[in-house]
PDB file of C-alpha atoms in Angstrom:
ATOM      1  CA  MET A   1    -169.133-260.948  -9.669  1.00  0.00           C
ATOM      2  CA  LEU A   2    -166.932-259.611 -12.526  1.00  0.00           C
ATOM      3  CA  LYS A   3    -164.592-262.253 -13.931  1.00  0.00           C
ATOM      4  CA  LEU A   4    -161.249-261.176 -15.356  1.00  0.00           C
ATOM      5  CA  SER A   5    -158.917-263.238 -17.099  1.00  0.00           C
ATOM      6  CA  PRO A   6    -155.810-264.431 -15.149  1.00  0.00           C
ATOM      7  CA  ALA A   7    -153.166-263.016 -17.693  1.00  0.00           C
ATOM      8  CA  LEU A   8    -155.133-259.572 -17.753  1.00  0.00           C
ATOM      9  CA  LEU A   9    -155.019-259.282 -13.837  1.00  0.00           C
ATOM     10  CA  ALA A  10    -151.443-260.042 -13.947  1.00  0.00           C
ATOM     11  CA  LEU A  11    -150.630-257.585 -16.451  1.00  0.00           C
ATOM     12  CA  PHE A  12    -152.510-254.998 -14.424  1.00  0.00           C
ATOM     13  CA  ALA A  13    -150.513-256.392 -11.002  1.00  0.00           C
ATOM     14  CA  GLY A  14    -147.107-255.684 -13.257  1.00  0.00           C
ATOM     15  CA  ALA A  15    -148.302-252.160 -14.263  1.00  0.00           C
ATOM     16  CA  MET A  16    -149.143-251.605 -10.458  1.00  0.00           C
ATOM     17  CA  LEU A  17    -145.614-253.159  -9.395  1.00  0.00           C
ATOM     18  CA  SER A  18    -143.978-250.676 -11.709  1.00  0.00           C
ATOM     19  CA  LEU A  19    -146.014-248.015 -10.160  1.00  0.00           C
ATOM     20  CA  MET A  20    -145.223-248.908  -6.645  1.00  0.00           C
ATOM     21  CA  ILE A  21    -141.335-249.353  -7.728  1.00  0.00           C
ATOM     22  CA  LEU A  22    -141.465-245.599  -9.186  1.00  0.00           C
ATOM     23  CA  LEU A  23    -143.368-244.011  -6.047  1.00  0.00           C
ATOM     24  CA  ASN A  24    -141.132-245.680  -3.606  1.00  0.00           C
ATOM     25  CA  SER A  25    -137.866-244.615  -5.396  1.00  0.00           C
ATOM     26  CA  GLN A  26    -139.121-241.318  -5.375  1.00  0.00           C
ATOM     27  CA  LEU A  27    -139.549-241.417  -1.613  1.00  0.00           C
ATOM     28  CA  ALA A  28    -136.014-243.235  -1.088  1.00  0.00           C
ATOM     29  CA  ALA A  29    -134.259-240.519  -2.718  1.00  0.00           C
ATOM     30  CA  HIS A  30    -135.803-237.812  -0.473  1.00  0.00           C
ATOM     31  CA  SER A  31    -135.171-240.058   2.326  1.00  0.00           C
ATOM     32  CA  SER A  32    -133.825-243.741   2.573  1.00  0.00           C
ATOM     33  CA  PRO A  33    -134.582-246.989   0.751  1.00  0.00           C
ATOM     34  CA  LEU A  34    -135.458-248.207   4.414  1.00  0.00           C
ATOM     35  CA  LEU A  35    -138.004-245.671   5.232  1.00  0.00           C
ATOM     36  CA  ALA A  36    -139.428-245.722   1.850  1.00  0.00           C
ATOM     37  CA  SER A  37    -140.108-249.540   2.365  1.00  0.00           C
ATOM     38  CA  TRP A  38    -141.749-248.567   5.976  1.00  0.00           C
ATOM     39  CA  VAL A  39    -144.028-246.187   4.732  1.00  0.00           C
ATOM     40  CA  ALA A  40    -145.011-248.280   1.724  1.00  0.00           C
ATOM     41  CA  HIS A  41    -145.788-251.522   3.844  1.00  0.00           C
ATOM     42  CA  GLY A  42    -147.510-249.305   6.386  1.00  0.00           C
ATOM     43  CA  ILE A  43    -149.686-247.554   3.896  1.00  0.00           C
ATOM     44  CA  GLY A  44    -150.115-251.063   2.304  1.00  0.00           C
ATOM     45  CA  ALA A  45    -150.954-252.737   5.403  1.00  0.00           C
ATOM     46  CA  ALA A  46    -153.624-250.009   5.926  1.00  0.00           C
ATOM     47  CA  PHE A  47    -155.060-250.202   2.609  1.00  0.00           C
ATOM     48  CA  ALA A  48    -155.046-254.121   2.699  1.00  0.00           C
ATOM     49  CA  GLY A  49    -157.143-253.900   6.212  1.00  0.00           C
ATOM     50  CA  PHE A  50    -159.512-251.341   4.692  1.00  0.00           C
ATOM     51  CA  ILE A  51    -160.330-253.943   1.972  1.00  0.00           C
ATOM     52  CA  LEU A  52    -160.260-256.636   4.132  1.00  0.00           C
ATOM     53  CA  PHE A  53    -162.926-254.848   6.391  1.00  0.00           C
ATOM     54  CA  VAL A  54    -165.261-254.081   3.481  1.00  0.00           C
ATOM     55  CA  CYS A  55    -165.010-257.801   2.197  1.00  0.00           C
ATOM     56  CA  HIS A  56    -165.669-259.078   5.691  1.00  0.00           C
ATOM     57  CA  LEU A  57    -169.042-256.694   5.512  1.00  0.00           C
ATOM     58  CA  ARG A  58    -169.876-257.945   2.214  1.00  0.00           C
ATOM     59  CA  SER A  59    -169.458-261.735   2.797  1.00  0.00           C
ATOM     60  CA  LYS A  60    -172.056-264.161   3.548  1.00  0.00           C
ATOM     61  CA  ARG A  61    -172.205-266.160   6.757  1.00  0.00           C
ATOM     62  CA  THR A  62    -173.114-269.389   4.646  1.00  0.00           C
ATOM     63  CA  ARG A  63    -169.376-269.610   3.336  1.00  0.00           C
ATOM     64  CA  PRO A  64    -167.366-272.702   4.498  1.00  0.00           C
ATOM     65  CA  ALA A  65    -164.850-272.149   6.984  1.00  0.00           C
ATOM     66  CA  PRO A  66    -161.307-271.760   5.099  1.00  0.00           C
ATOM     67  CA  ARG A  67    -158.498-274.270   5.122  1.00  0.00           C
ATOM     68  CA  PRO A  68    -155.994-273.713   8.015  1.00  0.00           C
ATOM     69  CA  VAL A  69    -153.099-271.500   6.505  1.00  0.00           C
ATOM     70  CA  PRO A  70    -149.340-272.793   6.855  1.00  0.00           C
ATOM     71  CA  LYS A  71    -147.272-270.802   9.273  1.00  0.00           C
ATOM     72  CA  TRP A  72    -144.649-269.864   7.001  1.00  0.00           C
ATOM     73  CA  ALA A  73    -147.349-268.220   4.541  1.00  0.00           C
ATOM     74  CA  TYR A  74    -147.166-265.455   6.649  1.00  0.00           C
ATOM     75  CA  LEU A  75    -143.551-264.850   6.089  1.00  0.00           C
ATOM     76  CA  GLY A  76    -144.403-263.155   2.494  1.00  0.00           C
ATOM     77  CA  GLY A  77    -143.758-259.657   3.721  1.00  0.00           C
ATOM     78  CA  ILE A  78    -139.972-260.163   4.501  1.00  0.00           C
ATOM     79  CA  PRO A  79    -139.014-260.914   0.922  1.00  0.00           C
ATOM     80  CA  GLY A  80    -141.624-257.873  -0.004  1.00  0.00           C
ATOM     81  CA  ALA A  81    -139.705-255.838   2.141  1.00  0.00           C
ATOM     82  CA  PHE A  82    -136.399-256.562   0.503  1.00  0.00           C
ATOM     83  CA  THR A  83    -138.033-256.011  -2.862  1.00  0.00           C
ATOM     84  CA  VAL A  84    -138.947-252.626  -1.930  1.00  0.00           C
ATOM     85  CA  ILE A  85    -135.873-251.817  -0.712  1.00  0.00           C
ATOM     86  CA  LEU A  86    -133.514-253.158  -3.179  1.00  0.00           C
ATOM     87  CA  ALA A  87    -135.882-251.828  -5.909  1.00  0.00           C
ATOM     88  CA  ALA A  88    -135.849-248.197  -4.171  1.00  0.00           C
ATOM     89  CA  ALA A  89    -131.921-248.283  -4.451  1.00  0.00           C
ATOM     90  CA  THR A  90    -131.983-249.516  -7.988  1.00  0.00           C
ATOM     91  CA  VAL A  91    -134.150-247.349  -9.289  1.00  0.00           C
ATOM     92  CA  ASN A  92    -132.176-244.316  -8.455  1.00  0.00           C
ATOM     93  CA  SER A  93    -129.028-245.869  -9.898  1.00  0.00           C
ATOM     94  CA  PRO A  94    -128.048-245.803 -13.547  1.00  0.00           C
ATOM     95  CA  LEU A  95    -130.374-248.867 -14.150  1.00  0.00           C
ATOM     96  CA  GLY A  96    -133.335-246.905 -13.772  1.00  0.00           C
ATOM     97  CA  LEU A  97    -136.814-247.761 -13.689  1.00  0.00           C
ATOM     98  CA  SER A  98    -137.118-249.930 -16.827  1.00  0.00           C
ATOM     99  CA  GLY A  99    -133.695-251.733 -16.083  1.00  0.00           C
ATOM    100  CA  SER A 100    -134.661-252.446 -12.372  1.00  0.00           C
ATOM    101  CA  VAL A 101    -138.064-253.869 -13.459  1.00  0.00           C
ATOM    102  CA  ALA A 102    -136.323-255.750 -16.392  1.00  0.00           C
ATOM    103  CA  PHE A 103    -133.846-257.449 -13.880  1.00  0.00           C
ATOM    104  CA  MET A 104    -136.844-258.084 -11.628  1.00  0.00           C
ATOM    105  CA  LEU A 105    -138.583-259.987 -14.154  1.00  0.00           C
ATOM    106  CA  VAL A 106    -135.782-262.061 -14.827  1.00  0.00           C
ATOM    107  CA  GLY A 107    -135.326-262.755 -11.273  1.00  0.00           C
ATOM    108  CA  GLN A 108    -139.264-263.686 -11.060  1.00  0.00           C
ATOM    109  CA  THR A 109    -139.079-265.847 -13.796  1.00  0.00           C
ATOM    110  CA  LEU A 110    -136.034-267.621 -12.892  1.00  0.00           C
ATOM    111  CA  PHE A 111    -137.376-268.172  -9.338  1.00  0.00           C
ATOM    112  CA  GLY A 112    -140.970-269.253 -10.687  1.00  0.00           C
ATOM    113  CA  MET A 113    -139.331-271.797 -12.622  1.00  0.00           C
ATOM    114  CA  LEU A 114    -137.476-273.470  -9.752  1.00  0.00           C
ATOM    115  CA  SER A 115    -140.711-273.075  -7.661  1.00  0.00           C
ATOM    116  CA  ASP A 116    -142.589-274.874 -10.393  1.00  0.00           C
ATOM    117  CA  VAL A 117    -139.712-277.699 -10.893  1.00  0.00           C
ATOM    118  CA  PHE A 118    -139.408-278.351  -7.176  1.00  0.00           C
ATOM    119  CA  GLY A 119    -142.729-277.541  -5.899  1.00  0.00           C
ATOM    120  CA  LEU A 120    -141.561-275.065  -3.348  1.00  0.00           C
ATOM    121  CA  MET A 121    -143.790-274.039  -0.623  1.00  0.00           C
ATOM    122  CA  GLY A 122    -146.869-276.128  -1.926  1.00  0.00           C
ATOM    123  CA  SER A 123    -146.625-275.030  -5.284  1.00  0.00           C
ATOM    124  CA  LYS A 124    -147.803-277.753  -7.943  1.00  0.00           C
ATOM    125  CA  ARG A 125    -144.827-279.728  -9.399  1.00  0.00           C
ATOM    126  CA  ARG A 126    -144.383-278.832 -13.399  1.00  0.00           C
ATOM    127  CA  LYS A 127    -141.513-279.785 -15.523  1.00  0.00           C
ATOM    128  CA  LEU A 128    -139.725-277.451 -17.669  1.00  0.00           C
ATOM    129  CA  SER A 129    -140.210-277.453 -21.359  1.00  0.00           C
ATOM    130  CA  SER A 130    -137.984-276.214 -24.482  1.00  0.00           C
ATOM    131  CA  GLN A 131    -140.986-273.412 -24.778  1.00  0.00           C
ATOM    132  CA  ASP A 132    -140.074-272.143 -21.268  1.00  0.00           C
ATOM    133  CA  LEU A 133    -136.262-272.023 -21.969  1.00  0.00           C
ATOM    134  CA  VAL A 134    -136.946-269.915 -25.191  1.00  0.00           C
ATOM    135  CA  VAL A 135    -139.321-267.658 -22.833  1.00  0.00           C
ATOM    136  CA  VAL A 136    -136.266-267.128 -20.477  1.00  0.00           C
ATOM    137  CA  CYS A 137    -133.978-266.286 -23.409  1.00  0.00           C
ATOM    138  CA  CYS A 138    -136.430-263.720 -24.838  1.00  0.00           C
ATOM    139  CA  ILE A 139    -136.627-262.158 -21.387  1.00  0.00           C
ATOM    140  CA  LEU A 140    -132.985-262.044 -20.816  1.00  0.00           C
ATOM    141  CA  SER A 141    -132.522-260.762 -24.351  1.00  0.00           C
ATOM    142  CA  GLY A 142    -135.331-258.084 -23.890  1.00  0.00           C
ATOM    143  CA  SER A 143    -133.693-257.184 -20.604  1.00  0.00           C
ATOM    144  CA  MET A 144    -130.076-256.800 -22.060  1.00  0.00           C
ATOM    145  CA  LEU A 145    -131.519-254.586 -24.624  1.00  0.00           C
ATOM    146  CA  ILE A 146    -133.528-252.201 -21.976  1.00  0.00           C
ATOM    147  CA  ILE A 147    -130.350-252.249 -19.793  1.00  0.00           C
ATOM    148  CA  PHE A 148    -127.328-251.739 -22.585  1.00  0.00           C
ATOM    149  CA  THR A 149    -128.910-249.866 -25.502  1.00  0.00           C
ATOM    150  CA  PRO A 150    -127.509-246.465 -25.355  1.00  0.00           C
ATOM    151  CA  SER A 151    -130.380-244.051 -25.209  1.00  0.00           C
TER     152      SER A 151
END
């Protein structure tokens, strides 16, 4: 199986996230952010079901049984729905796509750090380092430049 680096996969995921937000905001501009979220998640569920079906057909029966999934892990769709709704609204505001994505990056980074520090929802605990704070300062500075620099 093809092995890609996690950093490359994360970079691709970020590009796909921006594409998703752009497409959803266009749909929201012609309808509403709520409808755009429903449509995005419906199409996403159908596509995920297709991928799951294909993977199931290709999987080997000798694979060990998976570990039980915590019940709360199924709630990831709720913040996902809010993300789509809020992003669809902010992209159609003066923030635009890059400003929305910049603020989303800040929020993701800060929540990721909180999750690392407190071990939220089963994540591995990790202490913050001075390098982490430098990274946050760089992200905040870059976000401010994107948002407040006159075009």
